[in-house]
Each structure stands twice: as C-alpha cells, then as structure tokens.
CSV table of C-alpha atoms in Angstrom, one decimal:
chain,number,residue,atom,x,y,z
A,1,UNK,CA,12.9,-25.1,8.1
A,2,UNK,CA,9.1,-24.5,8.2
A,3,UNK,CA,7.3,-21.9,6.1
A,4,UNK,CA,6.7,-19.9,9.2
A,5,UNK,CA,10.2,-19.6,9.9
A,6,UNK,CA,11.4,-18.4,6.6
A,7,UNK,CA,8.9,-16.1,5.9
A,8,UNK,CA,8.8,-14.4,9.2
A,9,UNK,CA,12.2,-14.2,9.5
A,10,UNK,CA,12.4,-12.9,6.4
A,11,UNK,CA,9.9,-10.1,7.5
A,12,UNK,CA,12.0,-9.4,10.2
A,13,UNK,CA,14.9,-8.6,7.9
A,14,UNK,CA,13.3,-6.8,5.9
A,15,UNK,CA,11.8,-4.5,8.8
A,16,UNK,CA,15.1,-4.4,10.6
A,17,UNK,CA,17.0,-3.4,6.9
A,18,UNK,CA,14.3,-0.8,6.2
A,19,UNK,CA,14.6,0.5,9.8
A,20,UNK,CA,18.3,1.0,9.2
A,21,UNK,CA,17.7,3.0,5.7
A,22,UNK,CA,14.7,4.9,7.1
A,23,UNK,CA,16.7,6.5,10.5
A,24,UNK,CA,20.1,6.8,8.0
A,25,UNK,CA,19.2,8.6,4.4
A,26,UNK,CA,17.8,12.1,4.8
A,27,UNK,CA,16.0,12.0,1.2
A,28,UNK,CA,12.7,11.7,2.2
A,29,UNK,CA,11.4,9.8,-0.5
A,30,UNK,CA,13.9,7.1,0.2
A,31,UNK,CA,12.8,7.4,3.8
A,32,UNK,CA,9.2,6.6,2.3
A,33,UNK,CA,11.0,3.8,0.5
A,34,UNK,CA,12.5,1.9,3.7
A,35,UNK,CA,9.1,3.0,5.6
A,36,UNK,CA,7.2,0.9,2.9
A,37,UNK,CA,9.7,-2.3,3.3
A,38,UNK,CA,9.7,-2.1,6.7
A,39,UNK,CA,5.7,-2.6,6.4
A,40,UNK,CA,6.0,-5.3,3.8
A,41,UNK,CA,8.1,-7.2,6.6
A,42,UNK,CA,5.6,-6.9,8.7
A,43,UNK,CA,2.7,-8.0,7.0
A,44,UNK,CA,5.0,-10.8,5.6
A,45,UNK,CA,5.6,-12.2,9.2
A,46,UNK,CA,1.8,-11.8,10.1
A,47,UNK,CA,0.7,-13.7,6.9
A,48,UNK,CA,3.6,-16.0,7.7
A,49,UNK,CA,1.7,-16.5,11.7
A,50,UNK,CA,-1.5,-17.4,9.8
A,51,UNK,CA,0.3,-20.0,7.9
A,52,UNK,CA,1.4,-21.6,10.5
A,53,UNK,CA,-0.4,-25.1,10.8
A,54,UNK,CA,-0.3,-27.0,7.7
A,55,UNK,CA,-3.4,-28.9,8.0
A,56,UNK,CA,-5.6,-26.2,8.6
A,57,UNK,CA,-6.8,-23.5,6.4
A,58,UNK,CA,-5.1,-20.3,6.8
A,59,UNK,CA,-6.1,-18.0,9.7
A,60,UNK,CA,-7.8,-15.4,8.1
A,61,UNK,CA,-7.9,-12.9,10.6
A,62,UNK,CA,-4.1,-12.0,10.2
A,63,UNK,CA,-5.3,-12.0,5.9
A,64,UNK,CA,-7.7,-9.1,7.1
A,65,UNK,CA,-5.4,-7.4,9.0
A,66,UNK,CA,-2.8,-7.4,6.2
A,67,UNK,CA,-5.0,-6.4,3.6
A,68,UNK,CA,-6.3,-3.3,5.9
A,69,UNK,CA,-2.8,-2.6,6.2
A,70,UNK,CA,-1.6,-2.8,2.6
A,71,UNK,CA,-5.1,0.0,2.2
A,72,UNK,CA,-3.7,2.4,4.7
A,73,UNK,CA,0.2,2.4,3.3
A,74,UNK,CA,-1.1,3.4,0.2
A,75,UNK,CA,-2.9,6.2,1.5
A,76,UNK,CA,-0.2,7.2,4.0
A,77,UNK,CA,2.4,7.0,0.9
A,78,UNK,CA,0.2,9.0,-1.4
A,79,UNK,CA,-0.2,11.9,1.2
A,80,UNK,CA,3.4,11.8,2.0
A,81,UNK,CA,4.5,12.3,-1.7
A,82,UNK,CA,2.0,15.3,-2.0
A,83,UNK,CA,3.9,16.8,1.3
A,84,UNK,CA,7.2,15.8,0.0
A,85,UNK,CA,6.3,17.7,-3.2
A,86,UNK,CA,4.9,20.5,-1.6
A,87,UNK,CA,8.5,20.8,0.1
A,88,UNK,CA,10.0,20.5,-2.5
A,89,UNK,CA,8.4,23.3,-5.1
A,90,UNK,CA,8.3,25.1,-1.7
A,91,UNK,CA,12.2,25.0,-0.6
A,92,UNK,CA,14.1,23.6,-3.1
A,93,UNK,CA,15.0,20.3,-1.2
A,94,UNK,CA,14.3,17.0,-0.6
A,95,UNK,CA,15.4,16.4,2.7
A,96,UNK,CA,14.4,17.7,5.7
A,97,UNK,CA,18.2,18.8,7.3
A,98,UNK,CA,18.8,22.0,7.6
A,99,UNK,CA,23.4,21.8,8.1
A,100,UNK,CA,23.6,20.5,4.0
A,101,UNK,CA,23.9,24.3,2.6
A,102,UNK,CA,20.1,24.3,1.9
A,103,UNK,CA,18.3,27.7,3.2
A,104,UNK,CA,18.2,27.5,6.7
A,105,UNK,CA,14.9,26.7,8.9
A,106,UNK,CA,13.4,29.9,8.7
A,107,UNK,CA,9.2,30.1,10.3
B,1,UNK,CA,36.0,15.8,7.0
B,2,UNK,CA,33.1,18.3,8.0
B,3,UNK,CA,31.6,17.9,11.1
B,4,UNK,CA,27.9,17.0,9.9
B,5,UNK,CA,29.7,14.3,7.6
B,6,UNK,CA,31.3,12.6,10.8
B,7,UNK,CA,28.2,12.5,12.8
B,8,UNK,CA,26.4,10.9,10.2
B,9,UNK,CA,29.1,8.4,9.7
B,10,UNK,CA,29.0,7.8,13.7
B,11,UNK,CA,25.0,7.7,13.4
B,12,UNK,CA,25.4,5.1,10.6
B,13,UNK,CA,27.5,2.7,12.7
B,14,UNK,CA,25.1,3.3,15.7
B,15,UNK,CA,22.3,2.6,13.8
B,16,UNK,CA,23.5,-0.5,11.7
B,17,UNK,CA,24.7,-1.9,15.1
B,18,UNK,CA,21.2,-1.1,16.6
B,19,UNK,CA,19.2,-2.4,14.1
B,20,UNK,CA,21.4,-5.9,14.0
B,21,UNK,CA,20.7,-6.4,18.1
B,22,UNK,CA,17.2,-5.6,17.4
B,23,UNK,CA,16.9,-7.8,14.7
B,24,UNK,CA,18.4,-10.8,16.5
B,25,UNK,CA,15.8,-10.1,19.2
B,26,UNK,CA,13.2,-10.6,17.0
B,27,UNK,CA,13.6,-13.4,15.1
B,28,UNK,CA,15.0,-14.8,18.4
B,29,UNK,CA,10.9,-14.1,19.0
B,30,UNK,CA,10.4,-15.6,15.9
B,31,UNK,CA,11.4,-18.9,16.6
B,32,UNK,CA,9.9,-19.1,20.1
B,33,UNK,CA,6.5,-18.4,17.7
B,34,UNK,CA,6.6,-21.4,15.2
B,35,UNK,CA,5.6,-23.7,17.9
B,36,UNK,CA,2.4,-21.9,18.5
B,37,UNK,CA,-0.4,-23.4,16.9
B,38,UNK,CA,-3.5,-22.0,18.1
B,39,UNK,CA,-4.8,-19.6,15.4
B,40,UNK,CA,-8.6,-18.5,14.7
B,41,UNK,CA,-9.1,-21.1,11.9
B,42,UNK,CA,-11.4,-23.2,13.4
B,43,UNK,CA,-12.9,-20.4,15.6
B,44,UNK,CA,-13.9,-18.4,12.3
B,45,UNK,CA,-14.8,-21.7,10.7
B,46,UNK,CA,-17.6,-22.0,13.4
B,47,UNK,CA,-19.0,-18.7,13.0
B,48,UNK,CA,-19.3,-18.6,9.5
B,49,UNK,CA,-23.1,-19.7,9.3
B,50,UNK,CA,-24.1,-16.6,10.6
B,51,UNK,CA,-21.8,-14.3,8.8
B,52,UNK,CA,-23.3,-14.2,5.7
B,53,UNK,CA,-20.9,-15.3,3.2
B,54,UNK,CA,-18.5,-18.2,2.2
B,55,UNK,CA,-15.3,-16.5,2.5
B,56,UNK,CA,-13.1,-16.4,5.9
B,57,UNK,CA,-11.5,-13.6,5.1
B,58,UNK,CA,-14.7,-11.5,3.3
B,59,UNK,CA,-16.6,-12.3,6.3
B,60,UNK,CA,-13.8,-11.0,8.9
B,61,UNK,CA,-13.3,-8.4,7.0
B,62,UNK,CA,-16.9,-7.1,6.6
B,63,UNK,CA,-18.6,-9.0,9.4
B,64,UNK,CA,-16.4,-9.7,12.6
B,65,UNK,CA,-14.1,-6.9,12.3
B,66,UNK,CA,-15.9,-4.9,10.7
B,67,UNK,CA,-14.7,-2.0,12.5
B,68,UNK,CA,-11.9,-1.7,11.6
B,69,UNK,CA,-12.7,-2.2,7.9
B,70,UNK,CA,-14.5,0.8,8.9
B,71,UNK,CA,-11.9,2.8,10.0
B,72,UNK,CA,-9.9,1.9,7.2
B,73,UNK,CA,-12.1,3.3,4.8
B,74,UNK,CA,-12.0,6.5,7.3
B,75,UNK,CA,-8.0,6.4,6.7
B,76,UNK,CA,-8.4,6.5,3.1
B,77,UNK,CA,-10.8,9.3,2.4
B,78,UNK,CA,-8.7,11.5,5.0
B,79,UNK,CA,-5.4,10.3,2.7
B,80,UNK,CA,-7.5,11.7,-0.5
B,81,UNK,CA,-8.7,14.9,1.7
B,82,UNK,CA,-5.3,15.2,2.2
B,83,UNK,CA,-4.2,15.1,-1.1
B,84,UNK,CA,-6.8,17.1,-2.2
B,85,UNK,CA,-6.5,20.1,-0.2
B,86,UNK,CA,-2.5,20.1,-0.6
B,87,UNK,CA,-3.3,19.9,-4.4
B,88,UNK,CA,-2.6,22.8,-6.7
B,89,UNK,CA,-5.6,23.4,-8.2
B,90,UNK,CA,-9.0,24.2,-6.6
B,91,UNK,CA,-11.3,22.0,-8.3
B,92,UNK,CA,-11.3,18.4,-8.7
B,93,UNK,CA,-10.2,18.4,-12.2
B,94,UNK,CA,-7.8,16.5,-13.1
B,95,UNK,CA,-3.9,16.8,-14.8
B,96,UNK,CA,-4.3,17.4,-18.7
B,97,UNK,CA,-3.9,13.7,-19.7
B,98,UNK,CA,-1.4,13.2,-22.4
B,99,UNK,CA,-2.3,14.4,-26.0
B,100,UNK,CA,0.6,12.5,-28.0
B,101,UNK,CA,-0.3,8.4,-27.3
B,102,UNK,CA,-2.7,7.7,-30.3
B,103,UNK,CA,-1.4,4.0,-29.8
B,104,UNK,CA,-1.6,3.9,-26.2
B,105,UNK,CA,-5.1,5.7,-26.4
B,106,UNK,CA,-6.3,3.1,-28.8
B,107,UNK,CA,-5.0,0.4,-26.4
B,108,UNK,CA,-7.0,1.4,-23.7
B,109,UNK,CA,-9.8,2.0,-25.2
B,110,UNK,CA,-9.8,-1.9,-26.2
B,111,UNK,CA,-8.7,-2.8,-22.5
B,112,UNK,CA,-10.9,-0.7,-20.3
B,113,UNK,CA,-14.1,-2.2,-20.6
B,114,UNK,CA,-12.0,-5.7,-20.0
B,115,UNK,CA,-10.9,-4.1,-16.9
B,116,UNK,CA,-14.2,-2.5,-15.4
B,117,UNK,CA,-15.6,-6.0,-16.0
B,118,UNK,CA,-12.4,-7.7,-14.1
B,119,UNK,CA,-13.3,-5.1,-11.4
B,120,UNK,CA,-16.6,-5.9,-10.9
B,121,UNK,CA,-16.2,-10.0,-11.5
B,122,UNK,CA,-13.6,-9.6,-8.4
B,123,UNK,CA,-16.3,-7.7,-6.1
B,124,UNK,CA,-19.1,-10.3,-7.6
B,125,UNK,CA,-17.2,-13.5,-6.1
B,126,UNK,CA,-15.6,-11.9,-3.6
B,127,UNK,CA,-18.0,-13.3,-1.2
B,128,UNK,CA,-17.1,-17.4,-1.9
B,129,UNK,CA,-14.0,-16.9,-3.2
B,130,UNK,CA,-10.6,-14.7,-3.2
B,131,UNK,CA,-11.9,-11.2,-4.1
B,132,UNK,CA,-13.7,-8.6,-2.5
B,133,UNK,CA,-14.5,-4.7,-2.4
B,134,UNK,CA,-11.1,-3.5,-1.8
B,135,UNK,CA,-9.5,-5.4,-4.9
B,136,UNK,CA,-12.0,-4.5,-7.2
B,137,UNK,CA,-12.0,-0.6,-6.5
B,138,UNK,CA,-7.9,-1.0,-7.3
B,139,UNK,CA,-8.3,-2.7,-10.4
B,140,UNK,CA,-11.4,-0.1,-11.4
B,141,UNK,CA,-8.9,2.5,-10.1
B,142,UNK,CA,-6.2,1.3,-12.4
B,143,UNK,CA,-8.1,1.1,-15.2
B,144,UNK,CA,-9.8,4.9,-14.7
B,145,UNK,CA,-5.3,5.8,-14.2
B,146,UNK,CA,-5.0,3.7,-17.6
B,147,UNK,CA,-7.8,5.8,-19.5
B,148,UNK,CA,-6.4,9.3,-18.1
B,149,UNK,CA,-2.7,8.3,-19.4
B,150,UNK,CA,-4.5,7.6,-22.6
B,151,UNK,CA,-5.7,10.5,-22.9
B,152,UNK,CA,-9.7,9.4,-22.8
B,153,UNK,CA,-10.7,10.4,-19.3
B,154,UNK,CA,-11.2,14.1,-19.9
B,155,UNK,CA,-12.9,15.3,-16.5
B,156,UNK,CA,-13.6,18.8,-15.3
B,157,UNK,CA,-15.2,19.4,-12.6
B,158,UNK,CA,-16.4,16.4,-11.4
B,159,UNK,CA,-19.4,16.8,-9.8
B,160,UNK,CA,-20.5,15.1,-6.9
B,161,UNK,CA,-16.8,13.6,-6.4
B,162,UNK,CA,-17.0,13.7,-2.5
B,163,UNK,CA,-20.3,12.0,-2.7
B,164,UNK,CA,-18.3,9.3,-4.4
B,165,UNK,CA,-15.9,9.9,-2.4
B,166,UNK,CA,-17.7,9.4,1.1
B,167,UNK,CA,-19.8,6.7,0.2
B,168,UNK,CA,-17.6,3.6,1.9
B,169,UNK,CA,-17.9,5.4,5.1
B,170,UNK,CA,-21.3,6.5,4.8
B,171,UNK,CA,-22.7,3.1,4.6
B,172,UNK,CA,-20.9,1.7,7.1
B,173,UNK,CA,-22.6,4.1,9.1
B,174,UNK,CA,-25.6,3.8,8.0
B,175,UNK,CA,-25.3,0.4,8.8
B,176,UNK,CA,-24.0,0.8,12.2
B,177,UNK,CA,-26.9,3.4,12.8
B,178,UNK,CA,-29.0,0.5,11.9
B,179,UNK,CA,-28.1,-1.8,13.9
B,180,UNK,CA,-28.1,0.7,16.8
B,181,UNK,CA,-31.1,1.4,16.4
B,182,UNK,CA,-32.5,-1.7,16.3
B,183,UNK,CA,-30.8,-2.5,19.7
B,184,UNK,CA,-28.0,-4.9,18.9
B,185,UNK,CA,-24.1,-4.2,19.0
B,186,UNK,CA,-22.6,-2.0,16.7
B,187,UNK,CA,-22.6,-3.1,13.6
B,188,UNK,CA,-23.5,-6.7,14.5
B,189,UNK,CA,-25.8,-7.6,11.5
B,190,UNK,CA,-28.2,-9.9,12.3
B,191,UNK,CA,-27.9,-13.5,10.3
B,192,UNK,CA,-31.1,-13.0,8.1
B,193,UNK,CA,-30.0,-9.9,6.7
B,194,UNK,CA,-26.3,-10.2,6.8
B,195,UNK,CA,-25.8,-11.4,3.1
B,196,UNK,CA,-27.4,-8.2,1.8
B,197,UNK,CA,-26.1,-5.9,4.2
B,198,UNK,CA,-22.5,-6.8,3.5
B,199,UNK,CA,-22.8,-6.9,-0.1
B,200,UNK,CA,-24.4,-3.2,0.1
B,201,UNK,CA,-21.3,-2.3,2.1
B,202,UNK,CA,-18.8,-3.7,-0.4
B,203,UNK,CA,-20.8,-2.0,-3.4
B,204,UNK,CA,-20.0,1.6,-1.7
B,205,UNK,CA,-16.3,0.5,-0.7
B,206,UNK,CA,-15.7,-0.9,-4.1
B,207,UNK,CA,-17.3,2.5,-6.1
B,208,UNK,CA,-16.0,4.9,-3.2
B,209,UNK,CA,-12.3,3.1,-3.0
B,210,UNK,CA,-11.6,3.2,-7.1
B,211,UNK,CA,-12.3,6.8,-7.0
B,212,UNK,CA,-10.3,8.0,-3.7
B,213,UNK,CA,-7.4,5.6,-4.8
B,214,UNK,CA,-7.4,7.2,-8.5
B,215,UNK,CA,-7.7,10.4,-7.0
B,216,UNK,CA,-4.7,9.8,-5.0
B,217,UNK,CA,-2.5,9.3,-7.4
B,218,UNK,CA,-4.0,12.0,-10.2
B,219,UNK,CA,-4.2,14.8,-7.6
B,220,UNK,CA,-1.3,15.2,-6.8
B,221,UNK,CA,-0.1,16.2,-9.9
B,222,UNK,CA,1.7,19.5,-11.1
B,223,UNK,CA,-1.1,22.5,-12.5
B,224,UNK,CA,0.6,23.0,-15.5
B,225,UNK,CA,0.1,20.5,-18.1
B,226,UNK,CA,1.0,17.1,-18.7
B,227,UNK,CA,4.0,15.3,-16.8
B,228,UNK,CA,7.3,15.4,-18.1
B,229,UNK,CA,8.2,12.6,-20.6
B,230,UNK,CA,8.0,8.9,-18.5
B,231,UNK,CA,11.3,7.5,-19.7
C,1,UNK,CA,11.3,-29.3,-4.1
C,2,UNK,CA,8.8,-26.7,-2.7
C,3,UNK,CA,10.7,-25.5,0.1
C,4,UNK,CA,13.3,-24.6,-2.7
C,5,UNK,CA,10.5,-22.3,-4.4
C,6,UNK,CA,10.0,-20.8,-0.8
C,7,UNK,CA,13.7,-20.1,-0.1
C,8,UNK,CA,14.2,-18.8,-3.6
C,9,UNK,CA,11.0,-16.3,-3.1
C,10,UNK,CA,12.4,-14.8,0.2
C,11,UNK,CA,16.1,-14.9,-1.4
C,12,UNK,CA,15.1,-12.9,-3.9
C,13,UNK,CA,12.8,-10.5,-1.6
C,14,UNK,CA,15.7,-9.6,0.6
C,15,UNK,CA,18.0,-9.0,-2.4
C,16,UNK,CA,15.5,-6.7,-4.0
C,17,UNK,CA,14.8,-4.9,-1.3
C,18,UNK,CA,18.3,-4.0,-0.2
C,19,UNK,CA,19.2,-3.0,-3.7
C,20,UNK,CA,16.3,-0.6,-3.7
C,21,UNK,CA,17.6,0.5,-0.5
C,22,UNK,CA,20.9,0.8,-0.3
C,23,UNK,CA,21.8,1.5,-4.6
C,24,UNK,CA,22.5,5.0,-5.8
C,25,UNK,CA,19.7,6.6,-8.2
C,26,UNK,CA,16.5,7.1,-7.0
C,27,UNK,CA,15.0,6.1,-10.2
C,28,UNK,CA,16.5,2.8,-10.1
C,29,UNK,CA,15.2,2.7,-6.1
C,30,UNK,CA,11.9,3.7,-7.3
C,31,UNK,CA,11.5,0.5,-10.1
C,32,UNK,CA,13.3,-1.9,-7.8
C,33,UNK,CA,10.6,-0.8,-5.2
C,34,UNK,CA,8.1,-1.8,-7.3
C,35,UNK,CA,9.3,-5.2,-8.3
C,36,UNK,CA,9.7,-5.6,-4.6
C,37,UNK,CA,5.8,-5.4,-4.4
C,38,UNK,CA,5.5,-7.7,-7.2
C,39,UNK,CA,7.9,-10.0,-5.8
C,40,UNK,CA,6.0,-9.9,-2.8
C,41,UNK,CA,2.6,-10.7,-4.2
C,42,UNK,CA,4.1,-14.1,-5.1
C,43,UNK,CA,5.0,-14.5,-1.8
C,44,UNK,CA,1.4,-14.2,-1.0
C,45,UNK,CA,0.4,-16.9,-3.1
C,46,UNK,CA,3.3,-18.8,-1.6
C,47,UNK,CA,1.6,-18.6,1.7
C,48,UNK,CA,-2.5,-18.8,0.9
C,49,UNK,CA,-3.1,-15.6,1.2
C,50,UNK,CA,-5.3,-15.3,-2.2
C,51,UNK,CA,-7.0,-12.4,-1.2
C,52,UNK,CA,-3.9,-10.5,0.1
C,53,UNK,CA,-2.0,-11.3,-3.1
C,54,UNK,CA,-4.9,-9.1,-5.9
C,55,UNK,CA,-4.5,-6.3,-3.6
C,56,UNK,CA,-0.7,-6.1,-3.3
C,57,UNK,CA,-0.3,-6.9,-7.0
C,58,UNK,CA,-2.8,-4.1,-7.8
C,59,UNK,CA,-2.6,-1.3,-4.4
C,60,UNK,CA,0.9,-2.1,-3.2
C,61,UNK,CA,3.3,-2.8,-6.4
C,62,UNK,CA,1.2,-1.1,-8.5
C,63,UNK,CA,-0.2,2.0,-6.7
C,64,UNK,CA,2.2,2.4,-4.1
C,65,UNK,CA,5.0,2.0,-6.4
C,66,UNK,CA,3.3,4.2,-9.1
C,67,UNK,CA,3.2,7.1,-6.4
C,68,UNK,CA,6.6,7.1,-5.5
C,69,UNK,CA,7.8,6.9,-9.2
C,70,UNK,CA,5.9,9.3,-9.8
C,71,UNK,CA,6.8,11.4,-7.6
C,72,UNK,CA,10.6,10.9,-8.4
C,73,UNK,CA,9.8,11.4,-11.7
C,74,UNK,CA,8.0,14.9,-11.3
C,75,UNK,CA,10.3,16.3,-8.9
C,76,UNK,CA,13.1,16.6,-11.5
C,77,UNK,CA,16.7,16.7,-11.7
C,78,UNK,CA,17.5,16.6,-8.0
C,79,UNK,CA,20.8,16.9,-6.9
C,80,UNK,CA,23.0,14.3,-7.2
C,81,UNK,CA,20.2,11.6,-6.4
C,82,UNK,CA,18.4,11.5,-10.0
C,83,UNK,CA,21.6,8.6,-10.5
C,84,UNK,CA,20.9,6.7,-13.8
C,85,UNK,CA,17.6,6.6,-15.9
C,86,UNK,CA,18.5,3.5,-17.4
C-alpha cells in the first residue's frame, strides 16, 4: 500500500468520522471538535496528493495550501469559542436546540 | 421515550449510514488518484530562479500565491477583530495573569528569551530551509501566552495594538500597490527585488501574526480576574 | 519496516480521533484533541511536509487545542458534559 493511499484514506476517515460527530452532537464545542478533525483529514489527504511520487521532491503547492489552511482554522476556532462563550454567559447553554428544556428561542 | 430523543436516535442512524456511503465514495476517489503523477514539483522547481528564495514552499507561499497568503493574513486579523469586539472589556488589556506561579514565573523568565530567539531563527531561515513567517509569529506568540501565564506580561492598554495588528496586511498592500504602480501584475515582484521584498513581507506577517494569534487566545478571556484553577 | 511506522501513525490518528469524538467528558475530548494535533504533526514529518509540521505542532495542537481547552475549562460545570477531570 503506497503512502498516498494510507494517508489519504486516512484523511477521508477522519473527515467522514468528524462529519458524523459534527451533524450528530448538539454541544457546540464538540461540534468545533469534529469541525477541526474533519479539517485535519483534509489537509492530511492534500499533503498525502503532494507526496505522491517518490522520486521527486514534494509538491509544495498542496504544503502552501495546507499551511494557509491550518492559519485560518485557528482563527475560525478562536472566534467560534468567543461566540460559543458569549452564548453561553448569555443563555445558559451550550447547544444551540431549543426542545432540551433550555429557555425557548426568544428575539 | 420522548419524542426529540427518537428523532435524534433516527437522525443518528441516518447520518452514520450517510456518512459511511460518502465515505466509500471518496476513498473509492482516492484510489482512482494514487496513479496520478503529475504534480507542480518540477514546474515550481523551474521557476524558482526568479522567486527570490531557496525554499519551494516560502517562495509559493510569498511569491506565486501570494494572494492568497494575502488573504490569509486578511482571515486572521478579521478572526482577532472578531474576538476583540465580542470581548468583555473595552480596551486591549489583557486578563490579570496569574499572581500565585513564583516557579512557573521564574521558568519563563529563563525560557522566553530562548523562545523569542527560536522565533526569529525560524523566520531567519525560513527562506532556504523549513521555516518561515507564519511559524515564527506562533512560536513568538506562544512564548508572549507563556510570559502572561507567568505572570510577567503585565499589559494595559496597549498602544498602537491594531498597528501591530494590521501590519501583515498592510504590507502586502503596500506591495501590491507597488507593483501596480509600476505596471506589472499584482503583486508580481520583479526578480531583482524579489529577495527583499518578500523578506519585508514575512517581517510584518511574522510581528503582525504573533500578536493577532496571542491576542486570540488572551481576549477572549472572562473580565473578572484570573481563570479558574487549570487542573 | 517504514511502511510499519506509516501504518502505526495513521492507526493511531484514527483512534485518537474517534476517542475525542465519540468519549464522554469534554475535558477528556478537549486533551485528546490536542494529542490529535500532536499526533498529526508527526504525520507531517512522515510525509515531507517540514514546513507544515512547526506550524501544526505550534498553531494547530498547540493553539487550536489551547482555545478549545480553554474554553471548556472557563465555561464551568456544564451539565452533565464536564465528565471526568482526570
């Protein structure tokens, strides 16, 4: 089995297993969680393209895409945590449904 | 059980079964991909000459795609906006770092100048060799989050944060105004001047970066006093 | 001998990321997050991706992962998802 195919398909597990977690849980920091994998799946199958041919170097466009990518989840992570605190000291609760006996959606 | 409980059970199963088809698609895909060989290597490789540095990945970063490096550096300082303005208190001052950590205090004051030299070793080479702007801001940034846990970094006010703050994308355009103006495509640098010109870029990314991404996490912390004991 | 390294690198990738998925505590989510990013700067070194693997050690594992700890840690006793400190 090459590199290519273990890695990638091991990014697509890890997308396809976040994507499950991410539309399932309603905590939203767990959502942020699986949101994160599923990223970390896909930079692991682009590194995992750019690793493809063994004699050459590396591509390193995919490297520059991933490394923008890794940038933006971290800022994309930090403003969801300040939202996701706001929420909480706001309302009370951590999720976002409104049937689990929290107050209801109210403008 | 309740009827919310059910549906979520039923979405559960929908979703795991979803998620399993889709995931059979793709690495399906996958496989059809590892006999693709044709990557950018060699086409990079050609092009480095007049890029300006020794690194494949520095000089797509900051040279052929540098537009999106760009944006990038656009993302993050709406992130730290963001953060900012959802913070609770109205300056930029920071949480009340711990007062109770003599040894931790003591530890960083040994291992912060280490870092700061780490950070600016990795934007130094970053041009021939693994490295580069965005590295070195996290590992300055880490080291500023290290001296604030300490207890050392006691900032007010800070002024001039957003001029810090705004720098990475300032000097990009700056540099794109340049090379507007000078009648070439955005941001294409011409191969004389490309060297200095990307090095001047990665200086404001790398000083610009370690404080939005310390700010990102120090922000968005509670107004009153320090954080609850860290188990 | 190296594709054993590989193997073991994604093994342990998958399980570390379905234990910080699908585990109770969000604590323990939280951590396990973060060795996920750890585990996955090794898998950047793995793959030749020098560059990639300083920024996911330091921005991905360590920031990323510092953020959502932290916020776990700062929101309090939450209902029935705090789980274990240990």
């Amino acid at each position: 089995m090459s590199l290519f195919l273990l890695y990638g398909g091991g990014g697509i597990i890890l997308f396809v297993v976040g994507l499950h977690r991410l539309i399932t849980v309603s905590h939203l920091i767990r959502k942020l969680i699986a949101a994160n994998i599923m990223a970390g799946g896909v930079f692991l199958l682009l590194v995992a393209t750019a690793a493809r041919d063994a004699e050459q170097a590396p591509d390193p466009v995919p490297h520059a895409m991933v490394l923008t990518g890794i940038v933006v989840a971290v800022g994309i992570t930090a403003f969801a945590t300040a939202l996701i605190r706001l929420l909480h000291s706001e309302t009370g609760s951590t999720t976002l449904d409104e049937a689990d006996g929290d107050r209801p959606a109210s403008p | 059980m309740s009827e919310t409980a059910r549906w979520r059970r039923v979405w559960g199963v929908v979703a795991g079964v979803a998620c399993l088809v889709l995931g059979m698609a793709l690495l399906r895909e996958v496989v059809d991909l590892s006999d693709h060989r044709a990557g950018l290597t060699s086409t990079v490789a050609a092009a480095m000459e007049d890029s300006g540095v020794s690194h494949p990945p520095t000089a797509v970063l900051l040279n052929f795609r540098s537009y999106d490096t760009w944006l990038e550096v656009v993302v993050l300082l709406g992130a730290v906006l963001g953060v900012l303005s959802l913070a609770d208190r109205r300056d930029f001052s920071l949480a009340a770092p711990r007062q109770d950590a003599p040894v931790l205090r003591r530890l960083v004051d040994l291992v912060l100048p280490l870092v700061l030299l780490g950070g600016v070793f990795l934007l130094a080479q970053g041009t021939g060799a693994p490295g580069g702007a965005f590295q070195a801001g996290a590992v300055v940034a880490a080291g500023l989050l290290l001296a604030h846990l300490g207890g050392s970094l006691r900032l007010g006010r800070i002024r001039g944060v957003m001029v810090v703050l705004v720098a990475g994308v300032a000097a990009f355009l700056t540099a794109g105004l340049a090379t507007l103006t000078a009648g070439r495509p955005l941001l294409d640098f011409p191969t004389p001047g490309s060297h200095a010109v990307i090095v001047g870029i990665e200086i404001a990314i790398a000083v610009s970066t370690a404080l939005t991404l310390t700010l990102l996490v120090l922000a968005s912390a509670p107004a009153d006093g320090p954080d609850e004991d860290l188990p | 001998m190296s594709l054993a390294v590989d193997l073991a690198v994604v093994l342990l990738l998958l399980v570390l990321a379905a234990a910080a998925l699908y585990l109770p505590g969000l604590f323990r989510s939280a951590v396990l997050f973060l060795v996920f990013g750890l585990m996955m700067a090794v898998a950047w070194v793995r793959l030749d991706a020098a560059d990639i693997a300083l920024a996911e050690a330091a921005i991905g594992a360590g920031l990323v992962g510092a953020l959502i700890l932290k916020a776990v840690i700062q929101m309090g006793d939450d209902a029935g998802e705090r789980g274990s400190r240990r």
